[in-house]
Amino acid sequence: MKGRKLVAFLTFLLMMFSFATTAMATEAVAQPKEVKKIYLKVSQNSSGQINTIIAASGHGAEYDVSYVSQNYSAGENPVVTVTVTAREGYVFYNDFTSKSQFSITGGKFWDGWRVDNSHVKVEIECSKVTKGKLEAPTDLSWDEDYGLASWETVYDADYYIVRINGNDLTVNDNIVNLRAYLKDRKNNTFRVKACSESSYLTDSSWSEISDELYYDSRDWYDYDGYYDDYYDYYDDYYYPPYDSYPSYSGSNSWVKRDGVWYYYDSNHRLLTNGMYQINGQYYLFDSQGKMLKGRQSWNGNRYFFYEDGNGNHIEGARASGWVLYNNKWYYYDQYSGKEVQNQSVGGYYVGTDGMVTNQWQGNRYIDPNGLITKNAWQYISRGTWGKDWYYFDGNGNVVENQIRLINGLPYPFNATGKLKYGWFDYMGYSYYIKSDGNVARNEWIEGYYVDNYGRWIR
């Protein structure tokens, strides 16, 4: 009897031990591993747009990374909100509000917080976007009776390139007459690309292909071979009525209506969408055939066309040399007529919007007369700093991070080009720069005497 009780008791103990061991093992298996630090890697392309944000090498098994992808504006330092999600078997316990709890390659910690045990949010500041990209044009359409193509205006676009039947046309508006480029008795389509003259924006990709337009010239001509109905239909806006010219000769003719000049070539065709040479001068016409004047963009370059005529130039003709426009001086190449930008012309500096004055251009400074400062001082501000003394060498570059002999006296400059004040040592002597920017000479400074060369006499 006692033996059976002993066996039963031992069996009970063995069962309890087995249950406890199993429970402990199960608990050990189920215990998640804590992630104490998050490692991320940011990748940006050559324009500064974000390619990827991923878990750094060796940490992909611990958590997943997600964020909302978008295009950022040029000059912007994108701050991206990233969601880090723990994978199965991992957990977040820390608050993740400190920079030390993250290691971010290619970006800077901005802010962070733990949402719950499985999710952490972190805001990452990325490098500056150097270029944005224009949106591709949309809503391409035809006027099926008159060959006019149009599309939705693209924000920040300076001009457009229209591609039709192997031809690329540069236009400034979002509507263009493509009749001259249609293939007869064929279906015709076109595509459009938005373009920018800014160095901070890249051209868009090509748009989707437009719907087809079937063109049959027999349906679009009148009995006399001209496009009478076409011009009449677009009276006052697209083209002047064909029958309104009292002196129209039919070819190689200028016609003026409502103060606007138009030109018909030898084929009775209205010149549109381009720059044409007429009697030795170049003129620019828009998509409606209007002669353009003033500062204009065409094929990615700037030009100027005289706004009026006098003894020196012809109204509407392409300019060359210096031109005063809207109280700014611009310079146009003598041969191509293109506007010269971001370079010196005869000692004067022209930027992207005319002659520059009182401005920094890289490491150079343009004075009030538009000249590049050379071998001279300027008391000016740079960036967000207040005014200070800067010196520019013979090439116009600001002197930085060195001691420079100027008129036989040494002057120290910091890494940004600002003159440094107070005592400094040079070639075994001590010198002193006073608050007015001059080297102290023949006077006592803080109980020390400096000679005519500015040297402290010890």
Short mmCIF file of C-alpha atoms in Angstrom, two decimals:
data_model
loop_
_atom_site.label_atom_id
_atom_site.label_comp_id
_atom_site.label_asym_id
_atom_site.label_seq_id
_atom_site.Cartn_x
_atom_site.Cartn_y
_atom_site.Cartn_z
CA MET A 1 0.00 0.00 0.00
CA LYS A 2 2.75 2.43 0.97
CA GLY A 3 4.67 1.47 -2.18
CA ARG A 4 1.73 2.33 -4.43
CA LYS A 5 1.29 5.71 -2.75
CA LEU A 6 4.97 6.46 -3.21
CA VAL A 7 4.83 5.60 -6.90
CA ALA A 8 1.74 7.78 -7.37
CA PHE A 9 3.40 10.69 -5.59
CA LEU A 10 6.56 10.42 -7.67
CA THR A 11 4.49 10.25 -10.86
CA PHE A 12 2.67 13.44 -9.83
CA LEU A 13 5.97 15.27 -9.20
CA LEU A 14 7.30 14.16 -12.59
CA MET A 15 4.19 15.46 -14.34
CA MET A 16 4.40 18.81 -12.56
CA PHE A 17 8.08 19.17 -13.47
CA SER A 18 7.36 18.35 -17.10
CA PHE A 19 4.53 20.90 -17.24
CA ALA A 20 6.68 23.62 -15.69
CA THR A 21 9.57 22.90 -18.07
CA THR A 22 7.26 23.05 -21.09
CA ALA A 23 5.70 26.31 -19.91
CA MET A 24 9.13 27.87 -19.36
CA ALA A 25 10.29 26.75 -22.78
CA THR A 26 7.15 28.12 -24.40
CA GLU A 27 7.58 31.40 -22.56
CA ALA A 28 11.21 31.60 -23.68
CA VAL A 29 10.27 31.01 -27.31
CA ALA A 30 7.48 33.59 -27.24
CA GLN A 31 9.59 36.37 -25.66
CA PRO A 32 10.26 39.00 -28.43
CA LYS A 33 13.67 40.55 -28.93
CA GLU A 34 13.91 44.26 -28.14
CA VAL A 35 15.19 46.66 -30.83
CA LYS A 36 17.05 49.36 -28.93
CA LYS A 37 18.41 51.36 -31.90
CA ILE A 38 17.11 51.88 -35.44
CA TYR A 39 19.50 51.98 -38.39
CA LEU A 40 18.33 53.61 -41.64
CA LYS A 41 19.86 54.52 -44.99
CA VAL A 42 18.65 57.36 -47.25
CA SER A 43 19.47 57.44 -50.97
CA GLN A 44 18.94 60.51 -53.20
CA ASN A 45 19.52 60.85 -56.93
CA SER A 46 21.71 63.44 -58.66
CA SER A 47 18.87 65.98 -58.58
CA GLY A 48 18.33 65.48 -54.87
CA GLN A 49 15.03 63.63 -55.21
CA ILE A 50 14.69 60.70 -52.80
CA ASN A 51 15.28 57.26 -54.30
CA THR A 52 14.88 54.99 -51.26
CA ILE A 53 14.82 54.94 -47.48
CA ILE A 54 15.57 51.45 -46.20
CA ALA A 55 16.82 49.58 -43.16
CA ALA A 56 20.61 49.73 -43.07
CA SER A 57 22.56 46.61 -43.94
CA GLY A 58 22.23 43.89 -41.30
CA HIS A 59 18.97 45.23 -39.85
CA GLY A 60 16.42 44.31 -42.51
CA ALA A 61 15.28 41.25 -40.54
CA GLU A 62 14.30 43.38 -37.54
CA TYR A 63 11.92 45.92 -39.07
CA ASP A 64 10.30 47.19 -42.27
CA VAL A 65 10.53 50.81 -43.48
CA SER A 66 7.85 52.80 -45.33
CA TYR A 67 7.28 56.44 -46.32
CA VAL A 68 5.23 58.47 -48.79
CA SER A 69 7.16 59.10 -52.02
CA GLN A 70 6.78 62.50 -53.70
CA ASN A 71 8.61 65.13 -55.77
CA TYR A 72 10.21 67.97 -53.84
CA SER A 73 10.85 71.53 -54.96
CA ALA A 74 14.32 72.70 -55.92
CA GLY A 75 16.18 74.33 -53.04
CA GLU A 76 14.14 72.44 -50.47
CA ASN A 77 15.60 70.23 -47.74
CA PRO A 78 12.93 67.51 -47.62
CA VAL A 79 11.81 66.34 -44.19
CA VAL A 80 10.35 62.87 -44.66
CA THR A 81 8.20 61.05 -42.11
CA VAL A 82 9.25 57.40 -42.01
CA THR A 83 7.31 54.56 -40.37
CA VAL A 84 9.39 51.73 -38.93
CA THR A 85 7.41 48.54 -38.28
CA ALA A 86 8.85 45.75 -36.15
CA ARG A 87 8.88 42.33 -37.77
CA GLU A 88 7.60 39.22 -36.03
CA GLY A 89 9.74 38.39 -33.02
CA TYR A 90 10.90 41.99 -32.45
CA VAL A 91 9.53 44.83 -30.33
CA PHE A 92 10.16 48.50 -29.53
CA TYR A 93 10.23 49.49 -25.85
CA ASN A 94 12.31 52.71 -25.91
CA ASP A 95 10.57 56.05 -26.48
CA PHE A 96 12.75 56.77 -29.56
CA THR A 97 12.69 60.54 -29.07
CA SER A 98 16.46 60.95 -29.01
CA LYS A 99 18.93 61.26 -31.87
CA SER A 100 21.15 58.69 -30.12
CA GLN A 101 18.48 56.02 -30.66
CA PHE A 102 18.89 56.29 -34.44
CA SER A 103 21.73 55.86 -36.90
CA ILE A 104 20.81 57.52 -40.20
CA THR A 105 23.13 57.35 -43.19
CA GLY A 106 22.46 60.01 -45.83
CA GLY A 107 20.11 62.09 -43.66
CA LYS A 108 19.72 63.93 -40.35
CA PHE A 109 17.51 63.06 -37.40
CA TRP A 110 14.73 65.65 -37.08
CA ASP A 111 12.25 64.09 -34.63
CA GLY A 112 11.14 60.68 -33.49
CA TRP A 113 8.61 58.91 -31.28
CA ARG A 114 7.28 55.44 -30.49
CA VAL A 115 3.68 54.90 -31.59
CA ASP A 116 3.33 51.50 -29.92
CA ASN A 117 5.45 48.41 -29.33
CA SER A 118 5.41 47.61 -33.05
CA HIS A 119 5.71 51.04 -34.67
CA VAL A 120 8.12 53.98 -34.51
CA LYS A 121 7.87 57.25 -36.44
CA VAL A 122 10.97 59.25 -37.35
CA GLU A 123 11.30 62.49 -39.31
CA ILE A 124 14.46 62.67 -41.42
CA GLU A 125 15.91 65.81 -42.97
CA CYS A 126 17.49 64.97 -46.33
CA SER A 127 20.00 66.83 -48.45
CA LYS A 128 18.87 69.83 -50.48
CA VAL A 129 17.05 69.13 -53.73
CA THR A 130 19.10 70.73 -56.49
CA LYS A 131 16.54 70.22 -59.24
CA GLY A 132 12.82 69.72 -59.46
CA LYS A 133 11.00 68.28 -62.47
CA LEU A 134 8.12 69.79 -64.37
CA GLU A 135 4.91 67.82 -64.66
CA ALA A 136 4.16 66.35 -68.08
CA PRO A 137 1.40 68.16 -70.01
CA THR A 138 -2.08 66.62 -69.88
CA ASP A 139 -5.48 66.99 -71.58
CA LEU A 140 -4.11 67.07 -75.12
CA SER A 141 -6.85 67.88 -77.64
CA TRP A 142 -7.50 68.89 -81.24
CA ASP A 143 -9.85 71.38 -82.82
CA GLU A 144 -10.98 68.88 -85.40
CA ASP A 145 -11.93 71.48 -88.02
CA TYR A 146 -8.95 73.78 -87.93
CA GLY A 147 -5.82 71.86 -86.84
CA LEU A 148 -5.30 73.67 -83.55
CA ALA A 149 -3.67 71.61 -80.81
CA SER A 150 -3.95 72.51 -77.14
CA TRP A 151 -3.15 71.14 -73.68
CA GLU A 152 -3.37 72.06 -70.01
CA THR A 153 -0.90 74.76 -68.92
CA VAL A 154 1.99 73.37 -66.84
CA TYR A 155 2.93 75.33 -63.74
CA ASP A 156 6.44 76.91 -63.94
CA ALA A 157 6.91 75.94 -67.60
CA ASP A 158 8.64 78.64 -69.68
CA TYR A 159 7.91 77.03 -73.04
CA TYR A 160 6.86 73.76 -74.67
CA ILE A 161 8.18 71.43 -77.35
CA VAL A 162 5.50 69.91 -79.57
CA ARG A 163 6.40 66.79 -81.54
CA ILE A 164 4.35 65.91 -84.61
CA ASN A 165 5.26 63.72 -87.56
CA GLY A 166 9.00 63.97 -86.93
CA ASN A 167 8.98 67.72 -86.32
CA ASP A 168 9.77 69.41 -83.00
CA LEU A 169 8.27 72.88 -82.54
CA THR A 170 9.09 75.26 -79.71
CA VAL A 171 6.09 77.31 -78.56
CA ASN A 172 5.43 79.67 -75.66
CA ASP A 173 1.68 79.08 -75.35
CA ASN A 174 -0.41 76.00 -74.62
CA ILE A 175 -2.11 76.23 -78.02
CA VAL A 176 -0.54 75.95 -81.46
CA ASN A 177 -1.58 75.72 -85.09
CA LEU A 178 -0.22 72.41 -86.44
CA ARG A 179 -1.95 72.50 -89.81
CA ALA A 180 1.28 72.95 -91.75
CA TYR A 181 2.66 69.74 -90.19
CA LEU A 182 -0.32 67.44 -90.75
CA LYS A 183 0.04 64.51 -93.14
CA ASP A 184 -2.64 64.63 -95.81
CA ARG A 185 -5.27 61.88 -95.71
CA LYS A 186 -3.64 60.39 -92.63
CA ASN A 187 -4.35 60.13 -88.93
CA ASN A 188 -2.15 62.59 -87.03
CA THR A 189 -1.13 62.71 -83.37
CA PHE A 190 1.14 64.93 -81.30
CA ARG A 191 2.99 64.91 -77.97
CA VAL A 192 4.18 67.75 -75.76
CA LYS A 193 7.04 68.32 -73.33
CA ALA A 194 7.10 71.16 -70.77
CA CYS A 195 10.45 72.97 -70.51
CA SER A 196 12.09 75.38 -68.09
CA GLU A 197 14.89 77.90 -68.42
CA SER A 198 15.66 77.63 -64.72
CA SER A 199 18.74 75.74 -63.57
CA TYR A 200 16.63 74.41 -60.68
CA LEU A 201 14.06 72.65 -62.85
CA THR A 202 14.38 69.85 -65.39
CA ASP A 203 12.12 69.40 -68.37
CA SER A 204 9.13 67.12 -68.04
CA SER A 205 8.91 63.75 -69.69
CA TRP A 206 6.89 63.54 -72.90
CA SER A 207 3.13 63.60 -72.51
CA GLU A 208 0.84 60.79 -73.53
CA ILE A 209 0.06 60.68 -77.26
CA SER A 210 -2.93 62.78 -78.26
CA ASP A 211 -6.06 61.44 -79.91
CA GLU A 212 -5.89 61.04 -83.67
CA LEU A 213 -6.94 63.76 -86.10
CA TYR A 214 -7.67 62.72 -89.68
CA TYR A 215 -6.64 65.41 -92.15
CA ASP A 216 -7.95 65.67 -95.71
CA SER A 217 -6.82 68.87 -97.41
CA ARG A 218 -9.73 68.67 -99.86
CA ASP A 219 -12.13 69.32 -97.02
CA TRP A 220 -10.18 72.29 -95.63
CA TYR A 221 -9.56 74.37 -98.77
CA ASP A 222 -12.01 76.77 -100.43
CA TYR A 223 -12.48 76.94 -104.18
CA ASP A 224 -9.68 79.53 -104.57
CA GLY A 225 -7.08 77.39 -102.80
CA TYR A 226 -6.80 79.53 -99.66
CA TYR A 227 -7.93 78.98 -96.11
CA ASP A 228 -10.64 81.69 -96.10
CA ASP A 229 -13.05 79.99 -93.72
CA TYR A 230 -10.17 79.07 -91.41
CA TYR A 231 -9.10 82.68 -90.89
CA ASP A 232 -12.65 83.99 -90.64
CA TYR A 233 -13.48 81.46 -87.91
CA TYR A 234 -10.61 82.59 -85.71
CA ASP A 235 -11.16 86.29 -86.27
CA ASP A 236 -9.37 88.64 -83.87
CA TYR A 237 -7.69 85.97 -81.76
CA TYR A 238 -5.89 83.32 -83.78
CA TYR A 239 -5.52 85.01 -87.17
CA PRO A 240 -6.91 88.18 -88.73
CA PRO A 241 -9.61 87.59 -91.37
CA TYR A 242 -8.09 86.87 -94.74
CA ASP A 243 -10.36 89.33 -96.57
CA SER A 244 -9.51 92.28 -94.31
CA TYR A 245 -6.24 93.23 -96.00
CA PRO A 246 -6.75 96.11 -98.42
CA SER A 247 -3.14 95.90 -99.61
CA TYR A 248 -2.50 92.16 -99.24
CA SER A 249 -0.42 90.91 -102.18
CA GLY A 250 -0.59 87.18 -101.40
CA SER A 251 3.05 86.35 -100.67
CA ASN A 252 6.16 87.72 -98.95
CA SER A 253 4.01 90.38 -97.34
CA TRP A 254 3.71 92.09 -93.97
CA VAL A 255 0.17 92.75 -92.79
CA LYS A 256 -0.71 94.85 -89.74
CA ARG A 257 -4.02 94.59 -87.95
CA ASP A 258 -5.05 95.98 -84.58
CA GLY A 259 -1.45 97.06 -83.98
CA VAL A 260 -0.01 93.54 -84.58
CA TRP A 261 2.26 92.53 -87.45
CA TYR A 262 1.86 89.24 -89.38
CA TYR A 263 3.91 87.90 -92.27
CA TYR A 264 2.98 85.64 -95.20
CA ASP A 265 5.72 83.76 -97.02
CA SER A 266 6.03 82.95 -100.74
CA ASN A 267 3.62 80.01 -100.32
CA HIS A 268 0.90 82.26 -98.87
CA ARG A 269 1.57 80.64 -95.52
CA LEU A 270 1.41 82.62 -92.30
CA LEU A 271 4.70 82.34 -90.39
CA THR A 272 4.14 80.85 -86.93
CA ASN A 273 6.03 79.24 -84.06
CA GLY A 274 9.57 80.26 -84.78
CA MET A 275 12.29 82.70 -85.72
CA TYR A 276 12.57 83.58 -89.38
CA GLN A 277 14.98 85.68 -91.42
CA ILE A 278 13.18 88.32 -93.47
CA ASN A 279 15.16 90.82 -95.54
CA GLY A 280 18.32 90.20 -93.52
CA GLN A 281 16.67 90.59 -90.09
CA TYR A 282 15.39 87.93 -87.71
CA TYR A 283 11.84 88.03 -86.34
CA LEU A 284 9.98 85.80 -83.89
CA PHE A 285 6.34 84.74 -84.35
CA ASP A 286 4.07 82.99 -81.88
CA SER A 287 1.59 80.16 -82.48
CA GLN A 288 -1.02 82.61 -83.81
CA GLY A 289 1.42 84.27 -86.19
CA LYS A 290 1.82 87.44 -84.16
CA MET A 291 5.21 89.12 -84.39
CA LEU A 292 6.68 89.20 -80.88
CA LYS A 293 8.58 92.07 -79.35
CA GLY A 294 10.61 92.66 -76.20
CA ARG A 295 12.47 90.00 -74.21
CA GLN A 296 11.38 86.57 -75.41
CA SER A 297 12.24 82.89 -74.91
CA TRP A 298 12.73 80.55 -77.82
CA ASN A 299 14.38 77.12 -78.06
CA GLY A 300 15.70 77.39 -74.50
CA ASN A 301 17.40 80.77 -75.01
CA ARG A 302 16.50 84.39 -74.40
CA TYR A 303 16.41 87.00 -77.17
CA PHE A 304 15.33 90.59 -77.50
CA PHE A 305 13.25 92.04 -80.33
CA TYR A 306 13.06 95.81 -80.65
CA GLU A 307 9.75 97.22 -79.45
CA ASP A 308 9.81 100.17 -81.81
CA GLY A 309 11.73 101.37 -84.83
CA ASN A 310 14.11 104.28 -85.24
CA GLY A 311 17.15 105.20 -87.27
CA ASN A 312 19.24 102.58 -85.49
CA HIS A 313 16.99 99.53 -85.57
CA ILE A 314 13.77 98.06 -86.98
CA GLU A 315 10.63 97.31 -84.98
CA GLY A 316 10.44 93.60 -84.14
CA ALA A 317 13.96 92.82 -85.40
CA ARG A 318 16.30 90.74 -83.24
CA ALA A 319 18.70 92.80 -81.14
CA SER A 320 22.39 92.45 -80.48
CA GLY A 321 24.75 94.18 -78.04
CA TRP A 322 23.56 96.09 -74.97
CA VAL A 323 19.82 96.68 -74.55
CA LEU A 324 18.09 98.70 -71.79
CA TYR A 325 14.79 97.01 -70.93
CA ASN A 326 12.59 97.64 -67.88
CA ASN A 327 15.40 99.69 -66.31
CA LYS A 328 17.89 96.81 -66.61
CA TRP A 329 20.78 96.32 -69.01
CA TYR A 330 20.96 93.07 -70.97
CA TYR A 331 23.61 91.92 -73.41
CA TYR A 332 22.90 89.91 -76.58
CA ASP A 333 25.50 88.08 -78.63
CA GLN A 334 26.55 89.94 -81.78
CA TYR A 335 26.17 86.87 -84.00
CA SER A 336 23.52 84.55 -82.53
CA GLY A 337 21.45 87.19 -80.75
CA LYS A 338 21.29 84.97 -77.65
CA GLU A 339 21.15 86.68 -74.28
CA VAL A 340 24.49 86.38 -72.48
CA GLN A 341 24.07 85.16 -68.90
CA ASN A 342 26.27 84.50 -65.87
CA GLN A 343 29.48 85.93 -67.29
CA SER A 344 31.49 89.09 -67.68
CA VAL A 345 31.05 91.32 -70.73
CA GLY A 346 33.61 94.09 -71.04
CA GLY A 347 34.17 94.01 -67.30
CA TYR A 348 30.44 94.13 -66.52
CA TYR A 349 28.73 91.09 -65.04
CA VAL A 350 25.39 89.91 -66.41
CA GLY A 351 23.35 87.30 -64.54
CA THR A 352 20.18 85.46 -65.47
CA ASP A 353 18.14 88.67 -65.42
CA GLY A 354 20.33 91.40 -66.79
CA MET A 355 23.36 93.23 -65.51
CA VAL A 356 23.96 92.54 -61.84
CA THR A 357 24.74 95.29 -59.30
CA ASN A 358 25.46 95.13 -55.57
CA GLN A 359 25.33 91.35 -55.48
CA TRP A 360 27.49 88.34 -54.74
CA GLN A 361 28.01 85.96 -57.64
CA GLY A 362 29.67 82.94 -56.12
CA ASN A 363 32.96 84.18 -54.64
CA ARG A 364 32.80 87.46 -56.55
CA TYR A 365 31.03 90.72 -55.79
CA ILE A 366 29.46 93.00 -58.37
CA ASP A 367 29.72 96.67 -57.46
CA PRO A 368 27.00 99.37 -57.91
CA ASN A 369 28.21 100.03 -61.46
CA GLY A 370 27.89 96.38 -62.50
CA LEU A 371 31.65 95.79 -62.45
CA ILE A 372 33.36 92.81 -60.83
CA THR A 373 35.32 93.98 -57.80
CA LYS A 374 39.04 93.37 -58.33
CA ASN A 375 42.03 94.31 -56.14
CA ALA A 376 39.70 96.27 -53.90
CA TRP A 377 37.88 96.30 -50.56
CA GLN A 378 34.13 96.14 -50.08
CA TYR A 379 32.21 96.79 -46.87
CA ILE A 380 29.26 94.46 -47.50
CA SER A 381 27.18 91.65 -46.05
CA ARG A 382 27.43 88.04 -47.12
CA GLY A 383 24.58 85.59 -46.61
CA THR A 384 22.81 86.22 -43.32
CA TRP A 385 25.83 87.93 -41.75
CA GLY A 386 25.93 91.66 -41.20
CA LYS A 387 28.23 94.02 -43.05
CA ASP A 388 31.98 93.52 -42.80
CA TRP A 389 35.18 94.09 -44.74
CA TYR A 390 36.10 91.75 -47.60
CA TYR A 391 38.98 91.95 -50.06
CA PHE A 392 38.93 90.71 -53.67
CA ASP A 393 42.01 89.65 -55.62
CA GLY A 394 42.99 90.44 -59.20
CA ASN A 395 40.68 87.76 -60.57
CA GLY A 396 37.74 89.06 -58.58
CA ASN A 397 37.71 86.22 -56.05
CA VAL A 398 37.20 87.01 -52.39
CA VAL A 399 40.30 86.33 -50.26
CA GLU A 400 39.54 83.58 -47.73
CA ASN A 401 41.31 81.73 -44.92
CA GLN A 402 44.71 83.42 -45.24
CA ILE A 403 46.83 86.41 -44.34
CA ARG A 404 47.22 88.67 -47.37
CA LEU A 405 49.69 91.49 -48.00
CA ILE A 406 47.72 94.49 -49.27
CA ASN A 407 49.66 97.66 -50.03
CA GLY A 408 52.57 96.24 -48.02
CA LEU A 409 50.54 95.47 -44.87
CA PRO A 410 49.23 92.09 -43.71
CA TYR A 411 45.49 91.47 -43.25
CA PRO A 412 44.00 88.21 -41.85
CA PHE A 413 40.79 86.73 -43.30
CA ASN A 414 38.68 83.87 -41.97
CA ALA A 415 37.25 80.92 -43.94
CA THR A 416 34.32 83.00 -45.23
CA GLY A 417 36.44 85.96 -46.28
CA LYS A 418 35.61 88.28 -43.39
CA LEU A 419 38.42 90.44 -42.07
CA LYS A 420 39.56 89.30 -38.60
CA TYR A 421 40.03 91.94 -35.92
CA GLY A 422 42.45 92.21 -33.02
CA TRP A 423 45.94 90.77 -32.59
CA PHE A 424 47.46 88.26 -35.00
CA ASP A 425 50.94 86.97 -35.80
CA TYR A 426 52.64 87.12 -39.18
CA MET A 427 56.23 86.38 -40.16
CA GLY A 428 57.46 86.55 -36.57
CA TYR A 429 55.72 89.84 -35.69
CA SER A 430 52.45 90.72 -33.99
CA TYR A 431 49.97 93.07 -35.70
CA TYR A 432 46.64 94.56 -34.71
CA ILE A 433 43.51 95.14 -36.85
CA LYS A 434 41.41 98.00 -35.52
CA SER A 435 37.59 98.12 -35.55
CA ASP A 436 37.66 100.33 -38.66
CA GLY A 437 39.51 97.57 -40.56
CA ASN A 438 42.90 99.28 -40.68
CA VAL A 439 46.21 97.91 -39.46
CA ALA A 440 47.28 99.88 -36.38
CA ARG A 441 50.43 101.94 -37.05
CA ASN A 442 52.55 104.35 -34.99
CA GLU A 443 50.31 104.13 -31.95
CA TRP A 444 49.77 102.43 -28.62
CA ILE A 445 47.39 99.47 -28.58
CA GLU A 446 46.39 97.93 -25.24
CA GLY A 447 49.68 99.12 -23.73
CA TYR A 448 51.82 97.98 -26.65
CA TYR A 449 53.44 100.19 -29.26
CA VAL A 450 53.27 99.31 -32.98
CA ASP A 451 55.60 100.94 -35.49
CA ASN A 452 55.00 102.46 -38.91
CA TYR A 453 54.75 98.96 -40.42
CA GLY A 454 52.20 97.87 -37.83
CA ARG A 455 54.68 95.66 -35.93
CA TRP A 456 54.61 95.45 -32.15
CA ILE A 457 57.99 96.63 -30.87
CA ARG A 458 58.86 94.22 -28.10
#
